[in-house]
């Protein structure tokens, strides 16, 4: 399990770095109304792009690097690509 998670994280990092070096803006993730405000997504976000909003957590599109860590960390599947 550790090795599988490590490889997944390396693939995400490679995508992020390639996109960043090309100067392309990445798409943000969105959090639906299914959010139960547990904060798991904010805890897993490597760049701190998720904050508590009005009734649910929200993603800052300017800070989001579209790595998908929050989507994997959400226990109710409330996060998806924008």
PDB file of C-alpha atoms in Angstrom:
ATOM      1  CA  UNK A   1       0.000   0.000   0.000  1.00  0.00           C
ATOM      2  CA  UNK A   2       2.804   2.435   0.865  1.00  0.00           C
ATOM      3  CA  UNK A   3       4.544   1.849  -2.453  1.00  0.00           C
ATOM      4  CA  UNK A   4       1.303   2.289  -4.396  1.00  0.00           C
ATOM      5  CA  UNK A   5       0.577   5.605  -2.632  1.00  0.00           C
ATOM      6  CA  UNK A   6       4.165   6.756  -3.171  1.00  0.00           C
ATOM      7  CA  UNK A   7       3.988   6.042  -6.924  1.00  0.00           C
ATOM      8  CA  UNK A   8       0.641   7.833  -7.207  1.00  0.00           C
ATOM      9  CA  UNK A   9       2.068  10.875  -5.442  1.00  0.00           C
ATOM     10  CA  UNK A  10       5.129  10.905  -7.717  1.00  0.00           C
ATOM     11  CA  UNK A  11       2.888  10.849 -10.807  1.00  0.00           C
ATOM     12  CA  UNK A  12       0.865  13.766  -9.445  1.00  0.00           C
ATOM     13  CA  UNK A  13       4.029  15.707  -8.682  1.00  0.00           C
ATOM     14  CA  UNK A  14       5.335  15.135 -12.218  1.00  0.00           C
ATOM     15  CA  UNK A  15       2.068  16.423 -13.699  1.00  0.00           C
ATOM     16  CA  UNK A  16       2.100  19.469 -11.435  1.00  0.00           C
ATOM     17  CA  UNK A  17       5.715  20.343 -12.244  1.00  0.00           C
ATOM     18  CA  UNK A  18       5.235  19.869 -15.987  1.00  0.00           C
ATOM     19  CA  UNK A  19       2.181  22.124 -15.974  1.00  0.00           C
ATOM     20  CA  UNK A  20       3.894  24.728 -13.795  1.00  0.00           C
ATOM     21  CA  UNK A  21       7.028  24.830 -15.940  1.00  0.00           C
ATOM     22  CA  UNK A  22       4.954  25.307 -19.090  1.00  0.00           C
ATOM     23  CA  UNK A  23       3.282  28.302 -17.459  1.00  0.00           C
ATOM     24  CA  UNK A  24      -0.171  26.823 -17.851  1.00  0.00           C
ATOM     25  CA  UNK A  25      -2.848  27.528 -15.294  1.00  0.00           C
ATOM     26  CA  UNK A  26      -4.178  24.393 -13.660  1.00  0.00           C
ATOM     27  CA  UNK A  27      -7.880  23.757 -13.147  1.00  0.00           C
ATOM     28  CA  UNK A  28      -9.204  23.864  -9.621  1.00  0.00           C
ATOM     29  CA  UNK A  29     -11.212  21.207  -7.896  1.00  0.00           C
ATOM     30  CA  UNK A  30     -14.688  22.021  -6.619  1.00  0.00           C
ATOM     31  CA  UNK A  31     -16.444  20.912  -3.468  1.00  0.00           C
ATOM     32  CA  UNK A  32     -20.136  20.059  -3.819  1.00  0.00           C
ATOM     33  CA  UNK A  33     -22.976  20.521  -1.367  1.00  0.00           C
ATOM     34  CA  UNK A  34     -22.347  16.923  -0.267  1.00  0.00           C
ATOM     35  CA  UNK A  35     -19.508  18.337   1.888  1.00  0.00           C
ATOM     36  CA  UNK A  36     -19.926  17.436   5.567  1.00  0.00           C
ATOM     37  CA  UNK A  37     -17.356  20.035   6.705  1.00  0.00           C
ATOM     38  CA  UNK A  38     -15.057  17.454   8.274  1.00  0.00           C
ATOM     39  CA  UNK A  39     -11.886  19.229   7.091  1.00  0.00           C
ATOM     40  CA  UNK A  40     -10.184  16.098   5.750  1.00  0.00           C
ATOM     41  CA  UNK A  41      -9.648  17.798   2.389  1.00  0.00           C
ATOM     42  CA  UNK A  42      -7.961  20.827   3.952  1.00  0.00           C
ATOM     43  CA  UNK A  43      -5.683  18.538   5.934  1.00  0.00           C
ATOM     44  CA  UNK A  44      -4.572  16.680   2.799  1.00  0.00           C
ATOM     45  CA  UNK A  45      -4.062  19.717   0.538  1.00  0.00           C
ATOM     46  CA  UNK A  46      -0.294  20.172   0.064  1.00  0.00           C
ATOM     47  CA  UNK A  47      -0.581  23.890  -0.742  1.00  0.00           C
ATOM     48  CA  UNK A  48      -3.274  25.016   1.697  1.00  0.00           C
ATOM     49  CA  UNK A  49      -5.757  25.862  -1.068  1.00  0.00           C
ATOM     50  CA  UNK A  50      -8.810  24.714   0.900  1.00  0.00           C
ATOM     51  CA  UNK A  51     -10.490  26.698   3.637  1.00  0.00           C
ATOM     52  CA  UNK A  52     -13.706  26.529   5.605  1.00  0.00           C
ATOM     53  CA  UNK A  53     -16.443  28.494   3.867  1.00  0.00           C
ATOM     54  CA  UNK A  54     -20.093  29.168   4.564  1.00  0.00           C
ATOM     55  CA  UNK A  55     -21.492  25.720   5.351  1.00  0.00           C
ATOM     56  CA  UNK A  56     -18.830  23.792   3.437  1.00  0.00           C
ATOM     57  CA  UNK A  57     -15.158  23.926   2.544  1.00  0.00           C
ATOM     58  CA  UNK A  58     -14.084  25.812  -0.571  1.00  0.00           C
ATOM     59  CA  UNK A  59     -11.117  25.597  -2.942  1.00  0.00           C
ATOM     60  CA  UNK A  60      -9.112  28.707  -3.812  1.00  0.00           C
ATOM     61  CA  UNK A  61      -8.755  28.366  -7.613  1.00  0.00           C
ATOM     62  CA  UNK A  62      -5.645  30.557  -7.665  1.00  0.00           C
ATOM     63  CA  UNK A  63      -3.856  28.370  -5.130  1.00  0.00           C
ATOM     64  CA  UNK A  64      -5.097  24.941  -6.254  1.00  0.00           C
ATOM     65  CA  UNK A  65      -2.499  22.937  -8.175  1.00  0.00           C
ATOM     66  CA  UNK A  66      -5.032  20.266  -9.203  1.00  0.00           C
ATOM     67  CA  UNK A  67      -3.095  17.421  -7.613  1.00  0.00           C
ATOM     68  CA  UNK A  68      -6.198  15.524  -6.512  1.00  0.00           C
ATOM     69  CA  UNK A  69      -5.034  14.881  -2.951  1.00  0.00           C
ATOM     70  CA  UNK A  70      -8.183  16.504  -1.572  1.00  0.00           C
ATOM     71  CA  UNK A  71     -10.402  14.330  -3.750  1.00  0.00           C
ATOM     72  CA  UNK A  72      -8.700  11.206  -2.441  1.00  0.00           C
ATOM     73  CA  UNK A  73      -8.966  12.475   1.140  1.00  0.00           C
ATOM     74  CA  UNK A  74     -12.683  13.306   1.076  1.00  0.00           C
ATOM     75  CA  UNK A  75     -14.638  10.583   2.907  1.00  0.00           C
ATOM     76  CA  UNK A  76     -17.924  11.371   1.139  1.00  0.00           C
ATOM     77  CA  UNK A  77     -16.667  11.995  -2.410  1.00  0.00           C
ATOM     78  CA  UNK A  78     -17.751  15.642  -2.451  1.00  0.00           C
ATOM     79  CA  UNK A  79     -14.754  16.854  -4.482  1.00  0.00           C
ATOM     80  CA  UNK A  80     -14.384  16.680  -8.243  1.00  0.00           C
ATOM     81  CA  UNK A  81     -12.596  18.397 -11.112  1.00  0.00           C
ATOM     82  CA  UNK A  82     -13.991  21.792 -12.051  1.00  0.00           C
TER      83      UNK A  82
END
